[in-house]
């Protein structure tokens, strides 16, 4: 199982939207996918119409009550995608955990027994430096970093990469950077073009070729509890996430099983 963490310590970059649609994109290519929601707000789960408060085991319960992750896995309305709900207790996990020094790898240990059942795992990391953020770094094989074309968002990349390097040094964590993904881009705007050009100049091939354009259908999709491919399959958003799926698979070194 290849594990991709969609990660940024800054909110509002399209992280959850990317995690949900990338998981759906992988499934469209014939892969069996597990999406793990690491955010206490459970936005990824809500995007499929799921609510941790409605009952059933959650990731936070698996961590705090030592329950197997398989008990927390739920089917979605998208064939090939299953999801683990985070749960609101993740917000105070640091206060509840018995041994925070070993807890940085708890997600990796929970995933190991179910790894054979899936081709790919997508982690929707929380937009904050927290125990679950560090667990995403620990469990991932590769990192995908969404960033909007704004100066503050681009500036935040420096802090994020510093955090990643510190985690690698302190915890012997070594996920590779799959790429920086520009989201909510409107190339008609001079600022968007300028920031994109600056990022490509500074980070080179680390910036993915594919961008996610500003698209109202992408914003609508979570409210309809569907990935973009089911909500608006002919939209620019669906086109962008389809192309992104192919580029990420290529960077993972995976061949397409099939293309929907």
mmCIF file of C-alpha atoms in Angstrom:
data_model
loop_
_atom_site.group_PDB
_atom_site.id
_atom_site.type_symbol
_atom_site.label_atom_id
_atom_site.label_comp_id
_atom_site.label_asym_id
_atom_site.label_seq_id
_atom_site.Cartn_x
_atom_site.Cartn_y
_atom_site.Cartn_z
ATOM 1 C CA UNK A 1 0.000 0.000 0.000
ATOM 2 C CA UNK A 2 1.361 3.405 -1.015
ATOM 3 C CA UNK A 3 0.449 6.156 1.438
ATOM 4 C CA UNK A 4 0.113 9.784 0.350
ATOM 5 C CA UNK A 5 -0.336 12.553 2.926
ATOM 6 C CA UNK A 6 -2.025 15.717 1.702
ATOM 7 C CA UNK A 7 -0.462 18.184 4.052
ATOM 8 C CA UNK A 8 -0.110 21.867 4.836
ATOM 9 C CA UNK A 9 0.002 23.516 8.234
ATOM 10 C CA UNK A 10 -1.902 26.466 6.756
ATOM 11 C CA UNK A 11 -5.658 26.188 6.303
ATOM 12 C CA UNK A 12 -7.646 27.249 3.261
ATOM 13 C CA UNK A 13 -5.374 25.712 0.635
ATOM 14 C CA UNK A 14 -7.812 23.098 -0.708
ATOM 15 C CA UNK A 15 -6.194 20.276 1.234
ATOM 16 C CA UNK A 16 -9.337 18.296 2.069
ATOM 17 C CA UNK A 17 -10.833 18.898 -1.370
ATOM 18 C CA UNK A 18 -7.645 17.529 -2.890
ATOM 19 C CA UNK A 19 -7.538 14.502 -0.569
ATOM 20 C CA UNK A 20 -11.141 13.567 -1.369
ATOM 21 C CA UNK A 21 -10.870 14.021 -5.123
ATOM 22 C CA UNK A 22 -7.453 12.384 -5.347
ATOM 23 C CA UNK A 23 -8.824 9.329 -3.528
ATOM 24 C CA UNK A 24 -11.752 9.247 -5.943
ATOM 25 C CA UNK A 25 -9.382 9.748 -8.877
ATOM 26 C CA UNK A 26 -7.268 6.777 -7.796
ATOM 27 C CA UNK A 27 -10.403 4.642 -7.546
ATOM 28 C CA UNK A 28 -11.430 5.677 -11.071
ATOM 29 C CA UNK A 29 -8.095 4.293 -12.267
ATOM 30 C CA UNK A 30 -8.893 0.891 -10.762
ATOM 31 C CA UNK A 31 -7.169 1.196 -7.387
ATOM 32 C CA UNK A 32 -8.688 0.286 -4.034
ATOM 33 C CA UNK A 33 -8.259 3.305 -1.777
ATOM 34 C CA UNK A 34 -8.434 4.024 1.956
ATOM 35 C CA UNK A 35 -8.975 7.688 2.876
ATOM 36 C CA UNK A 36 -8.040 8.499 6.480
ATOM 37 C CA UNK A 37 -9.462 11.694 7.953
ATOM 38 C CA UNK A 38 -6.980 13.067 10.506
ATOM 39 C CA UNK A 39 -8.810 16.348 11.054
ATOM 40 C CA UNK A 40 -10.987 16.746 14.189
ATOM 41 C CA UNK A 41 -13.546 18.582 12.029
ATOM 42 C CA UNK A 42 -13.870 15.472 9.828
ATOM 43 C CA UNK A 43 -14.242 17.543 6.665
ATOM 44 C CA UNK A 44 -13.165 14.689 4.396
ATOM 45 C CA UNK A 45 -15.792 12.411 5.934
ATOM 46 C CA UNK A 46 -18.467 15.109 5.640
ATOM 47 C CA UNK A 47 -17.590 15.392 1.942
ATOM 48 C CA UNK A 48 -19.010 11.866 1.585
ATOM 49 C CA UNK A 49 -22.027 12.627 3.772
ATOM 50 C CA UNK A 50 -20.615 10.932 6.866
ATOM 51 C CA UNK A 51 -20.745 12.271 10.429
ATOM 52 C CA UNK A 52 -18.669 10.816 13.298
ATOM 53 C CA UNK A 53 -21.421 11.898 15.707
ATOM 54 C CA UNK A 54 -23.828 9.494 13.996
ATOM 55 C CA UNK A 55 -22.110 6.548 15.651
ATOM 56 C CA UNK A 56 -19.549 3.925 14.749
ATOM 57 C CA UNK A 57 -15.879 3.636 15.585
ATOM 58 C CA UNK A 58 -13.514 6.477 14.710
ATOM 59 C CA UNK A 59 -9.758 6.906 14.432
ATOM 60 C CA UNK A 60 -9.627 8.703 17.765
ATOM 61 C CA UNK A 61 -11.289 5.708 19.422
ATOM 62 C CA UNK A 62 -8.843 3.345 17.733
ATOM 63 C CA UNK A 63 -5.960 5.360 19.185
ATOM 64 C CA UNK A 64 -7.332 5.957 22.660
ATOM 65 C CA UNK A 65 -9.090 2.609 23.164
ATOM 66 C CA UNK A 66 -6.591 0.432 21.299
ATOM 67 C CA UNK A 67 -9.199 -0.733 18.792
ATOM 68 C CA UNK A 68 -8.166 -2.249 15.439
ATOM 69 C CA UNK A 69 -8.470 0.134 12.530
ATOM 70 C CA UNK A 70 -10.592 -2.322 10.562
ATOM 71 C CA UNK A 71 -13.460 -1.567 12.967
ATOM 72 C CA UNK A 72 -13.319 2.096 11.915
ATOM 73 C CA UNK A 73 -13.437 1.622 8.136
ATOM 74 C CA UNK A 74 -16.645 2.620 6.355
ATOM 75 C CA UNK A 75 -17.790 2.332 2.775
ATOM 76 C CA UNK A 76 -18.584 5.483 0.807
ATOM 77 C CA UNK A 77 -20.840 6.376 -2.088
ATOM 78 C CA UNK A 78 -17.794 6.141 -4.358
ATOM 79 C CA UNK A 79 -16.836 2.676 -5.545
ATOM 80 C CA UNK A 80 -13.301 1.770 -4.552
ATOM 81 C CA UNK A 81 -13.018 4.353 -1.755
ATOM 82 C CA UNK A 82 -13.384 3.540 1.933
ATOM 83 C CA UNK A 83 -12.889 6.019 4.741
ATOM 84 C CA UNK A 84 -11.760 6.200 8.356
ATOM 85 C CA UNK A 85 -13.449 9.026 10.274
ATOM 86 C CA UNK A 86 -11.250 11.102 12.559
ATOM 87 C CA UNK A 87 -13.526 12.145 15.393
ATOM 88 C CA UNK A 88 -13.570 15.363 17.463
ATOM 89 C CA UNK A 89 -11.391 13.810 20.178
ATOM 90 C CA UNK A 90 -8.398 14.233 17.863
ATOM 91 C CA UNK A 91 -8.386 17.924 18.810
ATOM 92 C CA UNK A 92 -7.297 17.076 22.366
ATOM 93 C CA UNK A 93 -5.363 13.918 21.607
ATOM 94 C CA UNK A 94 -2.114 15.255 23.057
ATOM 95 C CA UNK A 95 -3.847 15.668 26.415
ATOM 96 C CA UNK A 96 -5.391 12.196 26.368
ATOM 97 C CA UNK A 97 -2.590 10.054 25.012
ATOM 98 C CA UNK A 98 -0.672 7.956 27.538
ATOM 99 C CA UNK A 99 2.742 8.049 25.919
ATOM 100 C CA UNK A 100 3.168 11.017 23.531
ATOM 101 C CA UNK A 101 6.754 10.012 22.698
ATOM 102 C CA UNK A 102 5.644 6.778 21.009
ATOM 103 C CA UNK A 103 2.340 8.198 19.747
ATOM 104 C CA UNK A 104 3.984 9.835 16.727
ATOM 105 C CA UNK A 105 3.914 6.440 14.995
ATOM 106 C CA UNK A 106 0.543 5.193 16.200
ATOM 107 C CA UNK A 107 -1.141 5.775 12.821
ATOM 108 C CA UNK A 108 1.567 3.832 10.996
ATOM 109 C CA UNK A 109 1.044 0.890 13.369
ATOM 110 C CA UNK A 110 -2.736 1.030 12.963
ATOM 111 C CA UNK A 111 -2.440 0.981 9.169
ATOM 112 C CA UNK A 112 -0.133 -2.033 8.981
ATOM 113 C CA UNK A 113 -2.820 -4.749 9.557
ATOM 114 C CA UNK A 114 -5.074 -3.348 6.789
ATOM 115 C CA UNK A 115 -2.361 -2.447 4.285
ATOM 116 C CA UNK A 116 -2.763 -5.621 2.236
ATOM 117 C CA UNK A 117 -6.406 -4.771 1.508
ATOM 118 C CA UNK A 118 -5.642 -1.502 -0.313
ATOM 119 C CA UNK A 119 -3.491 -0.245 -3.151
ATOM 120 C CA UNK A 120 -3.321 3.339 -1.944
ATOM 121 C CA UNK A 121 -3.981 5.272 1.253
ATOM 122 C CA UNK A 122 -4.670 9.015 1.286
ATOM 123 C CA UNK A 123 -4.195 10.906 4.553
ATOM 124 C CA UNK A 124 -6.026 14.201 5.013
ATOM 125 C CA UNK A 125 -3.735 15.845 7.568
ATOM 126 C CA UNK A 126 -4.986 18.594 9.897
ATOM 127 C CA UNK A 127 -3.969 22.210 9.141
ATOM 128 C CA UNK A 128 -2.014 22.596 12.351
ATOM 129 C CA UNK A 129 1.178 21.384 13.984
ATOM 130 C CA UNK A 130 -0.283 18.610 16.101
ATOM 131 C CA UNK A 131 0.198 14.971 16.976
ATOM 132 C CA UNK A 132 -1.893 13.916 13.981
ATOM 133 C CA UNK A 133 0.161 16.172 11.704
ATOM 134 C CA UNK A 134 3.317 14.400 12.865
ATOM 135 C CA UNK A 135 1.604 11.022 12.492
ATOM 136 C CA UNK A 136 0.842 11.880 8.873
ATOM 137 C CA UNK A 137 4.540 12.546 8.281
ATOM 138 C CA UNK A 138 5.433 9.283 10.006
ATOM 139 C CA UNK A 139 2.943 7.109 8.104
ATOM 140 C CA UNK A 140 3.331 8.583 4.610
ATOM 141 C CA UNK A 141 5.526 7.412 1.747
ATOM 142 C CA UNK A 142 5.004 10.688 -0.084
ATOM 143 C CA UNK A 143 3.752 14.193 0.614
ATOM 144 C CA UNK A 144 1.488 16.329 -1.550
ATOM 145 C CA UNK A 145 1.400 20.004 -0.540
ATOM 146 C CA UNK A 146 -1.503 22.147 -1.810
ATOM 147 C CA UNK A 147 -0.844 25.878 -1.890
ATOM 148 C CA UNK A 148 -2.914 28.788 -3.158
ATOM 149 C CA UNK A 149 -1.388 31.510 -5.384
ATOM 150 C CA UNK A 150 -1.030 34.080 -2.617
ATOM 151 C CA UNK A 151 2.126 35.495 -1.091
ATOM 152 C CA UNK A 152 1.235 34.424 2.456
ATOM 153 C CA UNK A 153 0.446 30.880 1.368
ATOM 154 C CA UNK A 154 3.663 30.641 -0.626
ATOM 155 C CA UNK A 155 5.623 32.118 2.274
ATOM 156 C CA UNK A 156 4.176 29.429 4.536
ATOM 157 C CA UNK A 157 5.928 26.766 2.476
ATOM 158 C CA UNK A 158 9.236 27.738 4.078
ATOM 159 C CA UNK A 159 7.874 27.031 7.551
ATOM 160 C CA UNK A 160 6.270 23.784 6.389
ATOM 161 C CA UNK A 161 9.461 22.464 4.824
ATOM 162 C CA UNK A 162 11.387 23.391 7.966
ATOM 163 C CA UNK A 163 8.887 21.363 9.995
ATOM 164 C CA UNK A 164 9.244 18.403 7.647
ATOM 165 C CA UNK A 165 13.042 18.489 7.820
ATOM 166 C CA UNK A 166 12.974 18.721 11.616
ATOM 167 C CA UNK A 167 10.645 15.712 11.767
ATOM 168 C CA UNK A 168 12.959 13.745 9.500
ATOM 169 C CA UNK A 169 15.939 14.548 11.717
ATOM 170 C CA UNK A 170 14.250 14.069 15.093
ATOM 171 C CA UNK A 171 12.085 11.063 14.322
ATOM 172 C CA UNK A 172 13.910 9.399 11.420
ATOM 173 C CA UNK A 173 10.872 10.027 9.225
ATOM 174 C CA UNK A 174 11.611 10.086 5.531
ATOM 175 C CA UNK A 175 8.590 10.636 3.265
ATOM 176 C CA UNK A 176 9.522 12.089 -0.084
ATOM 177 C CA UNK A 177 7.912 15.193 -1.491
ATOM 178 C CA UNK A 178 5.666 14.153 -4.365
ATOM 179 C CA UNK A 179 5.006 17.741 -5.258
ATOM 180 C CA UNK A 180 3.614 21.184 -4.529
ATOM 181 C CA UNK A 181 0.121 21.580 -5.971
ATOM 182 C CA UNK A 182 -1.202 24.998 -6.906
ATOM 183 C CA UNK A 183 -4.928 25.197 -6.115
ATOM 184 C CA UNK A 184 -7.706 27.762 -6.690
ATOM 185 C CA UNK A 185 -5.712 29.307 -9.527
ATOM 186 C CA UNK A 186 -7.102 31.966 -11.846
ATOM 187 C CA UNK A 187 -4.481 32.624 -14.485
ATOM 188 C CA UNK A 188 -6.442 35.650 -15.675
ATOM 189 C CA UNK A 189 -5.188 37.425 -12.545
ATOM 190 C CA UNK A 190 -1.715 38.946 -12.629
ATOM 191 C CA UNK A 191 -1.097 38.030 -8.983
ATOM 192 C CA UNK A 192 -1.875 34.347 -9.571
ATOM 193 C CA UNK A 193 0.448 34.230 -12.566
ATOM 194 C CA UNK A 194 3.172 36.050 -10.640
ATOM 195 C CA UNK A 195 3.011 33.748 -7.609
ATOM 196 C CA UNK A 196 2.897 30.639 -9.788
ATOM 197 C CA UNK A 197 5.940 31.833 -11.724
ATOM 198 C CA UNK A 198 7.813 32.600 -8.532
ATOM 199 C CA UNK A 199 7.060 29.164 -7.041
ATOM 200 C CA UNK A 200 8.167 27.403 -10.210
ATOM 201 C CA UNK A 201 11.363 29.437 -10.293
ATOM 202 C CA UNK A 202 12.202 28.697 -6.650
ATOM 203 C CA UNK A 203 11.055 25.071 -6.385
ATOM 204 C CA UNK A 204 11.419 23.914 -9.988
ATOM 205 C CA UNK A 205 10.183 20.389 -10.686
ATOM 206 C CA UNK A 206 8.880 20.093 -7.135
ATOM 207 C CA UNK A 207 5.876 22.105 -8.325
ATOM 208 C CA UNK A 208 3.454 19.834 -10.140
ATOM 209 C CA UNK A 209 2.726 20.672 -13.762
ATOM 210 C CA UNK A 210 -0.991 20.274 -13.163
ATOM 211 C CA UNK A 211 -2.830 23.043 -11.349
ATOM 212 C CA UNK A 212 -6.336 23.117 -9.907
ATOM 213 C CA UNK A 213 -8.206 26.040 -11.386
ATOM 214 C CA UNK A 214 -10.700 28.152 -9.472
ATOM 215 C CA UNK A 215 -13.961 26.331 -10.144
ATOM 216 C CA UNK A 216 -17.388 26.708 -8.568
ATOM 217 C CA UNK A 217 -18.260 23.044 -9.181
ATOM 218 C CA UNK A 218 -15.362 21.973 -6.979
ATOM 219 C CA UNK A 219 -16.725 24.176 -4.188
ATOM 220 C CA UNK A 220 -20.232 22.768 -4.625
ATOM 221 C CA UNK A 221 -19.303 19.087 -4.568
ATOM 222 C CA UNK A 222 -18.839 18.614 -0.775
ATOM 223 C CA UNK A 223 -22.313 20.063 -0.182
ATOM 224 C CA UNK A 224 -23.702 17.337 -2.432
ATOM 225 C CA UNK A 225 -21.598 14.699 -0.605
ATOM 226 C CA UNK A 226 -19.832 13.676 -3.805
ATOM 227 C CA UNK A 227 -16.360 13.914 -5.326
ATOM 228 C CA UNK A 228 -16.124 16.254 -8.288
ATOM 229 C CA UNK A 229 -16.245 13.331 -10.746
ATOM 230 C CA UNK A 230 -19.747 12.386 -9.597
ATOM 231 C CA UNK A 231 -21.031 15.918 -9.018
ATOM 232 C CA UNK A 232 -19.849 17.571 -12.226
ATOM 233 C CA UNK A 233 -17.968 15.069 -14.410
ATOM 234 C CA UNK A 234 -17.547 17.455 -17.354
ATOM 235 C CA UNK A 235 -16.389 20.444 -15.311
ATOM 236 C CA UNK A 236 -12.960 22.049 -15.346
ATOM 237 C CA UNK A 237 -12.531 20.819 -11.781
ATOM 238 C CA UNK A 238 -13.069 17.212 -12.808
ATOM 239 C CA UNK A 239 -10.644 17.685 -15.690
ATOM 240 C CA UNK A 240 -7.997 19.120 -13.382
ATOM 241 C CA UNK A 241 -8.303 16.417 -10.732
ATOM 242 C CA UNK A 242 -8.266 13.714 -13.382
ATOM 243 C CA UNK A 243 -4.987 15.075 -14.728
ATOM 244 C CA UNK A 244 -3.622 15.464 -11.196
ATOM 245 C CA UNK A 245 -4.379 11.816 -10.471
ATOM 246 C CA UNK A 246 -2.302 10.747 -13.439
ATOM 247 C CA UNK A 247 0.623 12.985 -12.495
ATOM 248 C CA UNK A 248 0.660 11.782 -8.869
ATOM 249 C CA UNK A 249 0.519 8.134 -9.968
ATOM 250 C CA UNK A 250 3.458 8.791 -12.260
ATOM 251 C CA UNK A 251 5.455 10.350 -9.418
ATOM 252 C CA UNK A 252 4.603 7.345 -7.253
ATOM 253 C CA UNK A 253 5.915 5.077 -10.007
ATOM 254 C CA UNK A 254 2.546 3.351 -10.432
ATOM 255 C CA UNK A 255 1.016 2.306 -13.714
ATOM 256 C CA UNK A 256 -2.662 2.900 -14.406
ATOM 257 C CA UNK A 257 -4.872 -0.129 -13.885
ATOM 258 C CA UNK A 258 -7.587 1.418 -15.981
ATOM 259 C CA UNK A 259 -8.897 4.866 -16.778
ATOM 260 C CA UNK A 260 -12.585 5.660 -16.300
#
